[in-house]
Short mmCIF file of C-alpha atoms in Angstrom, two decimals:
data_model
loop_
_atom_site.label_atom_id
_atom_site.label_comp_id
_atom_site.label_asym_id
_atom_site.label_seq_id
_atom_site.Cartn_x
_atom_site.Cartn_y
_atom_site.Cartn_z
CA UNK C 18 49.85 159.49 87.16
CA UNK C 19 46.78 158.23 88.90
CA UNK C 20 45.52 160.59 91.69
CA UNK C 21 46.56 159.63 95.55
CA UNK C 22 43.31 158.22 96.34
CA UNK C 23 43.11 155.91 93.26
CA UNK C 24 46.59 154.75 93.98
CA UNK C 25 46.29 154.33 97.98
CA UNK C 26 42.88 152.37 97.25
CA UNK C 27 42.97 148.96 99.49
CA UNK C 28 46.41 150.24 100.92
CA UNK C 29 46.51 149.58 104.58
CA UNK C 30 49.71 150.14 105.73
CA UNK C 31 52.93 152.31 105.10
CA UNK C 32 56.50 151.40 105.42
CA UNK C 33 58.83 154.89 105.48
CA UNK C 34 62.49 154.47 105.06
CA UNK C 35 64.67 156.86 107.36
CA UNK C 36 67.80 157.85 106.49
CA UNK C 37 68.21 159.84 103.05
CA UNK C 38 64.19 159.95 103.29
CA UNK C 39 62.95 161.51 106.92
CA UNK C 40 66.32 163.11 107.53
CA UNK C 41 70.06 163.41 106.21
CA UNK C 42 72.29 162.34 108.57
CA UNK C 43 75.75 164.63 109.38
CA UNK C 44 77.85 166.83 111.44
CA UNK C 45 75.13 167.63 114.98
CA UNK C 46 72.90 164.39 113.65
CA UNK C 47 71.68 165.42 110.32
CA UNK C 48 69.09 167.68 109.43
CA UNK C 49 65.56 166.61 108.96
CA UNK C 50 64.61 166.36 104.73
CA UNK C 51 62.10 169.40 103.77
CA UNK C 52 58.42 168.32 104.48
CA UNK C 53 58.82 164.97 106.42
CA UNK C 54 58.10 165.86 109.95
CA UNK C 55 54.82 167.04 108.88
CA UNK C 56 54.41 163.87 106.18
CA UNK C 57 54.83 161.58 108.78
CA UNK C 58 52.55 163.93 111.33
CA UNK C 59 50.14 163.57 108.46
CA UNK C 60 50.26 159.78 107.48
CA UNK C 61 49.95 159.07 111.54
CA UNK C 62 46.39 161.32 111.57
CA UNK C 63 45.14 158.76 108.54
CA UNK C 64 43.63 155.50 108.70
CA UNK C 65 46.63 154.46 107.56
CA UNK C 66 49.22 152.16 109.69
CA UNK C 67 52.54 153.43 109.61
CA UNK C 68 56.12 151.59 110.60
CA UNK C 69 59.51 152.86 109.97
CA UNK C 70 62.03 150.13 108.02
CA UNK C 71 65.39 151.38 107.93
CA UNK C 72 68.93 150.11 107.32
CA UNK C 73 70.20 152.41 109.92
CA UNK C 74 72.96 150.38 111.81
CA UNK C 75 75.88 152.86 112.98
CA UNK C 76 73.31 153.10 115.75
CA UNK C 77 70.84 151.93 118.26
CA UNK C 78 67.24 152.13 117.85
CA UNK C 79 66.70 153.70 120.83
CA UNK C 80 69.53 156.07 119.46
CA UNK C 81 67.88 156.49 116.44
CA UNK C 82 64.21 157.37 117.73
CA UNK C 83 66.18 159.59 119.99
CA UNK C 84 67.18 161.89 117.01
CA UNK C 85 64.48 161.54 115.23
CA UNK C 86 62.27 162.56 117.75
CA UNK C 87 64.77 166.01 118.83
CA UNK C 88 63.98 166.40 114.68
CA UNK C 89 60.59 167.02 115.77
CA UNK C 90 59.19 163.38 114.10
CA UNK C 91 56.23 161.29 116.10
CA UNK C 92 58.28 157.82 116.13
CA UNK C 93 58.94 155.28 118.88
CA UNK C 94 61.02 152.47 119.10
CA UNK C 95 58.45 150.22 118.85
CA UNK C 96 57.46 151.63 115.11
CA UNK C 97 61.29 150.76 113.97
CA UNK C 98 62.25 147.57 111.98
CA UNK C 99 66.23 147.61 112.38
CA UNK C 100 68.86 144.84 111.00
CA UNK C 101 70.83 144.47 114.13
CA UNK C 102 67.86 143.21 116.38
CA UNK C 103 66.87 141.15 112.91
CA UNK C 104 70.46 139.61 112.97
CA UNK C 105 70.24 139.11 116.82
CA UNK C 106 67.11 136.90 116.06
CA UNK C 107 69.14 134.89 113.68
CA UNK C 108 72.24 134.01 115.57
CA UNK C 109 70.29 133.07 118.34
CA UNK C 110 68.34 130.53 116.20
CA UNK C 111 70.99 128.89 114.62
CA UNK C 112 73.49 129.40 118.05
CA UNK C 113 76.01 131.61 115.85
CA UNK C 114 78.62 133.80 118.21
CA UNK C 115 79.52 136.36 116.16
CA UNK C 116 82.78 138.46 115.68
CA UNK C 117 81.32 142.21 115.30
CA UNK C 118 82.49 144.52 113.10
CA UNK C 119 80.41 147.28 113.78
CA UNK C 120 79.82 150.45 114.33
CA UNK C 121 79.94 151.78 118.65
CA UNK C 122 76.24 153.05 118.60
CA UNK C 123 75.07 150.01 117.67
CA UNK C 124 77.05 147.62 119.80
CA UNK C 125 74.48 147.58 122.57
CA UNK C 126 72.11 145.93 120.26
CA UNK C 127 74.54 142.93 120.95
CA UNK C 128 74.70 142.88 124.58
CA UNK C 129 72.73 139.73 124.94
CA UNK C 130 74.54 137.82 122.09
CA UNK C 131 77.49 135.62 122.96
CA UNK C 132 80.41 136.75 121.23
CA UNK C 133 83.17 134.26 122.66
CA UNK C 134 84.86 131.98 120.74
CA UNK C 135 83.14 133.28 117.49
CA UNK C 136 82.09 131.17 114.69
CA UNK C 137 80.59 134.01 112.26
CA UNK C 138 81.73 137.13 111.54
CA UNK C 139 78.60 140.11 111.64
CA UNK C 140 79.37 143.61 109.87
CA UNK C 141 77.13 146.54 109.61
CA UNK C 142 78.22 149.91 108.51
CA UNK C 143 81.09 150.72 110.81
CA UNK C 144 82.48 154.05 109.32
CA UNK C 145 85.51 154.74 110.71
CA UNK C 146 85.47 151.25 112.34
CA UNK C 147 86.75 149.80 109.01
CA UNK C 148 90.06 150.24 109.27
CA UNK C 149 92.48 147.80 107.99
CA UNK C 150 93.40 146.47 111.11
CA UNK C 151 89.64 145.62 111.85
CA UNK C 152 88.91 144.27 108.21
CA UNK C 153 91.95 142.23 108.28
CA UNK C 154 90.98 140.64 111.44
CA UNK C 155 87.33 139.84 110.30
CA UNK C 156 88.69 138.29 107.46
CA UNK C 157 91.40 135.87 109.43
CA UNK C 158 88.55 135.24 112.00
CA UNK C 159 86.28 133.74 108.16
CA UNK C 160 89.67 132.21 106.97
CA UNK C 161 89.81 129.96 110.48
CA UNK C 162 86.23 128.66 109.89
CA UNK C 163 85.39 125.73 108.34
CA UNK C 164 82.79 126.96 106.54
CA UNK C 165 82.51 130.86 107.21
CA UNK C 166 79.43 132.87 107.78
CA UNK C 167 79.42 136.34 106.60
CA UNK C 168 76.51 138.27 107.71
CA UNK C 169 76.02 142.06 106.20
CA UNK C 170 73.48 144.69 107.68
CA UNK C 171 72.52 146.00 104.99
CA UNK C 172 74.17 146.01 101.22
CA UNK C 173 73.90 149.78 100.49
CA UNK C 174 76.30 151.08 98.53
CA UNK C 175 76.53 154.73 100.08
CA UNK C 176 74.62 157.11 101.38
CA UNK C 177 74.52 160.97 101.90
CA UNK C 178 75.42 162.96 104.53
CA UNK C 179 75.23 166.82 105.01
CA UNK C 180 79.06 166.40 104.17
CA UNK C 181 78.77 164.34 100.76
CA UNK C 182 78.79 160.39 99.77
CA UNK C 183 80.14 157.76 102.57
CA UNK C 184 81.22 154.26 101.61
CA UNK C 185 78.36 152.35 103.31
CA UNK C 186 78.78 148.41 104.38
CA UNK C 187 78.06 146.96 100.73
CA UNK C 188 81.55 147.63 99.50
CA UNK C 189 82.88 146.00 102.61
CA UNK C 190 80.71 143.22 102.47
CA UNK C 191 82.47 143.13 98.52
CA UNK C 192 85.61 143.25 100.03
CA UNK C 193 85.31 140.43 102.77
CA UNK C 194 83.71 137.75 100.27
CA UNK C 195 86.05 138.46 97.77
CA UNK C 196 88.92 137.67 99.75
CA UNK C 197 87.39 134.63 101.38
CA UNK C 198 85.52 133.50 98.27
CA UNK C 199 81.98 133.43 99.71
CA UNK C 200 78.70 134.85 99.38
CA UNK C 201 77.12 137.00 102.70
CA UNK C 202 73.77 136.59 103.98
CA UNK C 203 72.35 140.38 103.97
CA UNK C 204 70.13 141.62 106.76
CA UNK C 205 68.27 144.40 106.08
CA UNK C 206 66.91 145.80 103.18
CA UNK C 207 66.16 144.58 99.98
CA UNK C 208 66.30 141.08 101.60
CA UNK C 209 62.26 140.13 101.46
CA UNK C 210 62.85 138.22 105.02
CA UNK C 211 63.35 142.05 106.26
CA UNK C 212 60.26 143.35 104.68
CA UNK C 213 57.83 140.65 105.50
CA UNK C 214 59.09 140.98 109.58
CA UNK C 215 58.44 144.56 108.78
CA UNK C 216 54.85 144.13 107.37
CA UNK C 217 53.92 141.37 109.72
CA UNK C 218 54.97 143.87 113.01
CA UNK C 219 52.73 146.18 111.44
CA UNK C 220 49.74 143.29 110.76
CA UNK C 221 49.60 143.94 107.38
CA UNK C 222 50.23 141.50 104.25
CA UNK C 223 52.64 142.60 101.22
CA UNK C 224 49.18 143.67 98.93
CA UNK C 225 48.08 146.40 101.19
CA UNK C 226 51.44 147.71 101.82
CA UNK C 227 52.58 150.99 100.43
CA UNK T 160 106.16 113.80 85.97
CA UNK T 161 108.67 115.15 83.10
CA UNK T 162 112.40 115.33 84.15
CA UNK T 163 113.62 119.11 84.26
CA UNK T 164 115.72 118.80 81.05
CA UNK T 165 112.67 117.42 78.82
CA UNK T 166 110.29 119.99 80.68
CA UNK T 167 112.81 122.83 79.59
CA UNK T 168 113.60 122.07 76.53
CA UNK T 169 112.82 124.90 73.83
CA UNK T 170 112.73 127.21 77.46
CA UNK T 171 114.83 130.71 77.40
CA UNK T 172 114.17 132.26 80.04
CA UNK T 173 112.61 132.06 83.75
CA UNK T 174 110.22 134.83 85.47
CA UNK T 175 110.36 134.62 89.38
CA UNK T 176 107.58 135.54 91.18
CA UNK T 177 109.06 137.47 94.96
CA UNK T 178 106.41 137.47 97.45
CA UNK T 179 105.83 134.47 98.75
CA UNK T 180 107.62 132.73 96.21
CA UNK T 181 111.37 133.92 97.35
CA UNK T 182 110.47 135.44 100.85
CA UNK T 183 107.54 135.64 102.93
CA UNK T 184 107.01 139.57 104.21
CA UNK T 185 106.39 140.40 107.93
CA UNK T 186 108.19 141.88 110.82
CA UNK T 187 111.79 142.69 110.41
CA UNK T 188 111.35 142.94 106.61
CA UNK T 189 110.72 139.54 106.69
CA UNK T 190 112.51 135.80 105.82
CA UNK T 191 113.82 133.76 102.93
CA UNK T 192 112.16 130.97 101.49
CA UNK T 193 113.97 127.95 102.36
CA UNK T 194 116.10 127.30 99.50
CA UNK T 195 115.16 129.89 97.34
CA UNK T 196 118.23 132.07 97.99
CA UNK T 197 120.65 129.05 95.87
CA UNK T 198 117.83 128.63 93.08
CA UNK T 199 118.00 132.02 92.24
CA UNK T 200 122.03 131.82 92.43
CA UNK T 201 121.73 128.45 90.23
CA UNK T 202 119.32 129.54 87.92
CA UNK T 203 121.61 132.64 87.15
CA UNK T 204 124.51 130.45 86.62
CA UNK T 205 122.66 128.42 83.83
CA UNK T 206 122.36 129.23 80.73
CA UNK T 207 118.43 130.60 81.37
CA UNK T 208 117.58 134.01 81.16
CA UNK T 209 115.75 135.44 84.47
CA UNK T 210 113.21 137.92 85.73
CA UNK T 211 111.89 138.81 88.55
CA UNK T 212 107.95 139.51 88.17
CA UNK T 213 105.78 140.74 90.76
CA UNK T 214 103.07 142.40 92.31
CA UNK T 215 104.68 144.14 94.80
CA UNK T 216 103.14 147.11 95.64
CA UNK T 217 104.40 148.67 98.97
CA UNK T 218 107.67 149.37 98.28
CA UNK T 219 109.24 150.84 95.59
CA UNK T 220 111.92 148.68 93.28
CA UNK T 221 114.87 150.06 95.09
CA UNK T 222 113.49 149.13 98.52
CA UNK T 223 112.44 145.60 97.32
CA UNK T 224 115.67 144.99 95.36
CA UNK T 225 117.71 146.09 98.56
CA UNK T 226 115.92 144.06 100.74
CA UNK T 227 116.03 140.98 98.70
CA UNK T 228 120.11 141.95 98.38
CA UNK T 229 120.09 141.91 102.44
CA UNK T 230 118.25 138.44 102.25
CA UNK T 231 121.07 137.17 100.38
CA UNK T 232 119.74 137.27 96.54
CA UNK T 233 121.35 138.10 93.34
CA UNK T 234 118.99 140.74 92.18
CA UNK T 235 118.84 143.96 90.76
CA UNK T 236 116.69 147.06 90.29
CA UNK T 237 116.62 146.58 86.35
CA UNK T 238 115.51 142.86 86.62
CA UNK T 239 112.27 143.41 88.45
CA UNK T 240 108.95 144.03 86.12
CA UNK T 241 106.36 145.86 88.95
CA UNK T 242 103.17 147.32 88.73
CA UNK T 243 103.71 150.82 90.17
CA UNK T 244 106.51 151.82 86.81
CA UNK T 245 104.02 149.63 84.78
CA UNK T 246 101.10 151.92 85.62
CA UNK T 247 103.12 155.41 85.43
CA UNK T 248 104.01 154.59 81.89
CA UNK T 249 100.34 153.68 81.15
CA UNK T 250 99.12 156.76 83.04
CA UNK T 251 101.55 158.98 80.88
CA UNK T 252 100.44 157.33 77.79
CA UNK T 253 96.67 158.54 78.20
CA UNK T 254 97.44 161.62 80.05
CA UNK T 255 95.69 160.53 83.23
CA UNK T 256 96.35 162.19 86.54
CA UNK T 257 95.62 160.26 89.73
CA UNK T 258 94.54 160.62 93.09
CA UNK T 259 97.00 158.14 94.71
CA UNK T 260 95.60 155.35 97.30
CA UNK T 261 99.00 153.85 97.87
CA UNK T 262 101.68 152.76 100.70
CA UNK T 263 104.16 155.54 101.40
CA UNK T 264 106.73 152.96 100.81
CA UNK T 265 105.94 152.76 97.08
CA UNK T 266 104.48 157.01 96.95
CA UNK T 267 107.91 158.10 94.98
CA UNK T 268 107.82 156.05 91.99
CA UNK T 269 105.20 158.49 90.94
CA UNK T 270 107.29 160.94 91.89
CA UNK T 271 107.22 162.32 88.12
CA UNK T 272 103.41 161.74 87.68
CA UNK T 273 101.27 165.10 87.78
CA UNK T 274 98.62 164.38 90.68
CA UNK T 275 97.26 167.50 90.37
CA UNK T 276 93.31 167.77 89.84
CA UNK T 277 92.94 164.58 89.46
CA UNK T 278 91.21 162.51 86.54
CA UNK T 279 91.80 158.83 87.67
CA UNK T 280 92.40 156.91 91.15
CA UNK T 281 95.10 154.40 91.66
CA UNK T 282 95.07 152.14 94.67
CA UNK T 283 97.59 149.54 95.37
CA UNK T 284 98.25 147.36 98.35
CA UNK T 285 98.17 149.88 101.27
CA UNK T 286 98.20 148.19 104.39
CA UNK T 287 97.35 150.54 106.86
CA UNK T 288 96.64 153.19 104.65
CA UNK T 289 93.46 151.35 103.59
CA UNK T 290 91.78 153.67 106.21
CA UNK T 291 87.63 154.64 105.81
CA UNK T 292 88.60 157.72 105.28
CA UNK T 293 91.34 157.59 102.85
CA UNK T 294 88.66 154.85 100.91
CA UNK T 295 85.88 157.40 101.00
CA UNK T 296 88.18 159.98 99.35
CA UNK T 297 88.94 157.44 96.79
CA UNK T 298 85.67 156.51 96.20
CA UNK T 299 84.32 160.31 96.37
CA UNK T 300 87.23 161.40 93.52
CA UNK T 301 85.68 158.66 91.52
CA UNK T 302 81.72 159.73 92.10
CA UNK T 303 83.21 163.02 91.22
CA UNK T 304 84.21 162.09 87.72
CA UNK T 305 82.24 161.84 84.83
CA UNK T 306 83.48 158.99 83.35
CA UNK T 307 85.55 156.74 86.48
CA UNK T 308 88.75 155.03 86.04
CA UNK T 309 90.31 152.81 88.36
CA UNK T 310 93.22 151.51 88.44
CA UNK T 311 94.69 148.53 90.51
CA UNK T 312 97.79 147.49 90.56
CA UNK T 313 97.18 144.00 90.93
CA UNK T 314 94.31 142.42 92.47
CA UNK T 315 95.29 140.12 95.37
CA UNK T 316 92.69 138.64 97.45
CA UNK T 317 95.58 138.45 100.27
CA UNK T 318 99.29 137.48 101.03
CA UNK T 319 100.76 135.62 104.02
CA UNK T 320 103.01 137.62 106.15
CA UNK T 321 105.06 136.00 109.34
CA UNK T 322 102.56 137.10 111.35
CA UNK T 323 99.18 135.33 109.23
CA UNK T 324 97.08 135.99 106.21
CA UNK T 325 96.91 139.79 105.28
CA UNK T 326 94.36 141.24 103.22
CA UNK T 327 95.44 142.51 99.59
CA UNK T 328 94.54 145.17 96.67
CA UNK T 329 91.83 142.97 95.53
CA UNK T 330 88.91 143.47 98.14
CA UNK T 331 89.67 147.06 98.24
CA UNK T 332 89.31 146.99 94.34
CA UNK T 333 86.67 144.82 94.68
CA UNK T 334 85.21 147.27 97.43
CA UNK T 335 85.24 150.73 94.91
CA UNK T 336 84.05 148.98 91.91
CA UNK T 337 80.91 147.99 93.53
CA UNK T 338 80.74 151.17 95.60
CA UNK T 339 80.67 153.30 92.26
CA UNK T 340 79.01 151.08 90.05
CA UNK T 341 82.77 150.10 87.83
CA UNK T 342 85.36 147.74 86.67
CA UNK T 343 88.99 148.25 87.87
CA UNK T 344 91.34 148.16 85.26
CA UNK T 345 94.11 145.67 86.45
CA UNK T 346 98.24 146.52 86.02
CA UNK T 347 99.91 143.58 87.25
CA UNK T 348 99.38 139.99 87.46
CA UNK T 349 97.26 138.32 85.73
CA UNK T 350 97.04 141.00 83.53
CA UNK T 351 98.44 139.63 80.10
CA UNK T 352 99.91 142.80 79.17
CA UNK T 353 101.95 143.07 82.28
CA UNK T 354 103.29 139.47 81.53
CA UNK T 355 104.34 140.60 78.15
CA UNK T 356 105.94 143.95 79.32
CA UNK T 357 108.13 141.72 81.60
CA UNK T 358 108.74 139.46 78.94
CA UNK T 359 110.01 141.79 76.47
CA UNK T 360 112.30 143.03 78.84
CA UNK T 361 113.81 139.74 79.22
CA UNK T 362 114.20 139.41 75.46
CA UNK T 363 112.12 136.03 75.35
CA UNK T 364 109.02 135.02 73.64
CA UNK T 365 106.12 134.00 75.56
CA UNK T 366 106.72 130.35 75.10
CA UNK T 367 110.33 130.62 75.47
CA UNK T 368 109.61 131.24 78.80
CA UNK T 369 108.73 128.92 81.82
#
């Protein structure tokens, strides 16, 4: 393995995941992960730019940097590339009013997003939120469309908490084209879209990123 | 198109799907197919053999057969081929026990099945019970396993109720396999073996039957 300064040569920039990497989430708001308070402390003392990219989307940003700060991590809002605000961005270009199915925390993301009369559907992890009574009625909302929109926050597949695996939005994103026979638009991560908004908020291009 | 006699000619016997096909479900237990009540009664009065075949998977056999009796049909509990006996037999065969994702309406046909400690999951169409919670359980069984197995009994993408379109099995399904990296193994239609079992217990060959 080539030493850290061979490997970092003509890196500018740093993009840190969150959750499952800075902190676990769980029971109180998750536990910060062994070493990464004083990682990140570390990274923001280099010449290094640093921006947080996460597919965190059961809540806020604010929300988020709000925890991760009480974890004792130098972040601010600012520093966060999120899907919701990413998804808010694309509605609003192509004049989409979604039907949300998402989680409470990050419903205020939404507030300035008409959601009458919807002609999309949006879902981002909702935990509990995906009930049957809420998938079934973002499903009939895609079966009345013409030609329905599907968009997914995200595609993970789980993720950890302090209290073991959770289904995360990918297998409901499965479920919902399945039963409408489409493909969702993912935004978030590992769409390149994400990352490049991500790199460019940080003014950095894709070679010198980390 | 064919007349009926030169289209049944060499035909033995009939297999009736229920759901949809004889009633639609919903409120009330639901309605009658116009018409279907006197096909069934005409078709038993010919000289055809006939089975009911379906994917039923909310209510046991005696609650379907005695609701289809209160609709008006001539039907009983040892003419209807279903998924849930179809996948206790299987289940016995291999000496699998599940963890059970099922309606409580269909719960006691696996009333003999050891669910103890268990080494497979089963889901069927839930309704309701297709809670986050009772999905992460299913999904955390499976992660727990060394070597997953899924079954569904059927896989649906939805079925029409009085009320509108209702999601089925099949995005669920859909939903775990991706979620744990798998492929569901199907009992029920359009699983060929399932066709066969039903056949064989209407004494007919495969293209004696229409």
């Amino acid at each position: 393995m080539a030493a850290w300064g061979e490997r970092l040569a003509g890196v500018r920039g740093v993009l840190l995941d969150i959750s499952g990497v800075l902190y676990d989430g769980g029971e109180g708001g998750g536990a910060a992960i062994a070493g990464s308070v004083e990682a990140v402390a570390r990274l923001k003392r280099s010449r290094l730019k640093v921006r947080f990219c996460t597919n965190e989307s059961q809540k806020s940003r604010a929300d988020l940097v709000g925890l991760l700060q009480w974890l004792g991590f130098d972040v601010s809002e600012g520093e966060v590339t999120a899907p919701a605000p990413a998804a808010c961005l694309i509605l609003k270009q192509r004049g989409l009013r979604p039907h949300l199915l998402v989680h409470d925390g990050v419903r205020s993301e939404f507030d300035q997003i008409d959601t009458s009369n919807p002609n999309c559907v949006v879902i981002a992890d909702a935990g509990e939120g995906f009930s049957y009574q809420n998938m079934n009625k973002a499903f009939q909302v895609l079966m009345e469309l013409e030609n329905p929109v599907l968009f997914s926050l995200g595609k993970g597949r789980y993720y950890k908490e302090t209290s073991g695996l959770m289904l995360d939005v990918g297998p409901y994103m499965k479920a919902l084209e399945y039963a409408c026979g489409i493909k969702a638009e993912v935004v978030g991560k590992p769409s390149p879209e994400f990352f490049k908004s991500a790199l460019q908020e940080m003014g950095v291009e894709a070679h010198e990123a980390q």
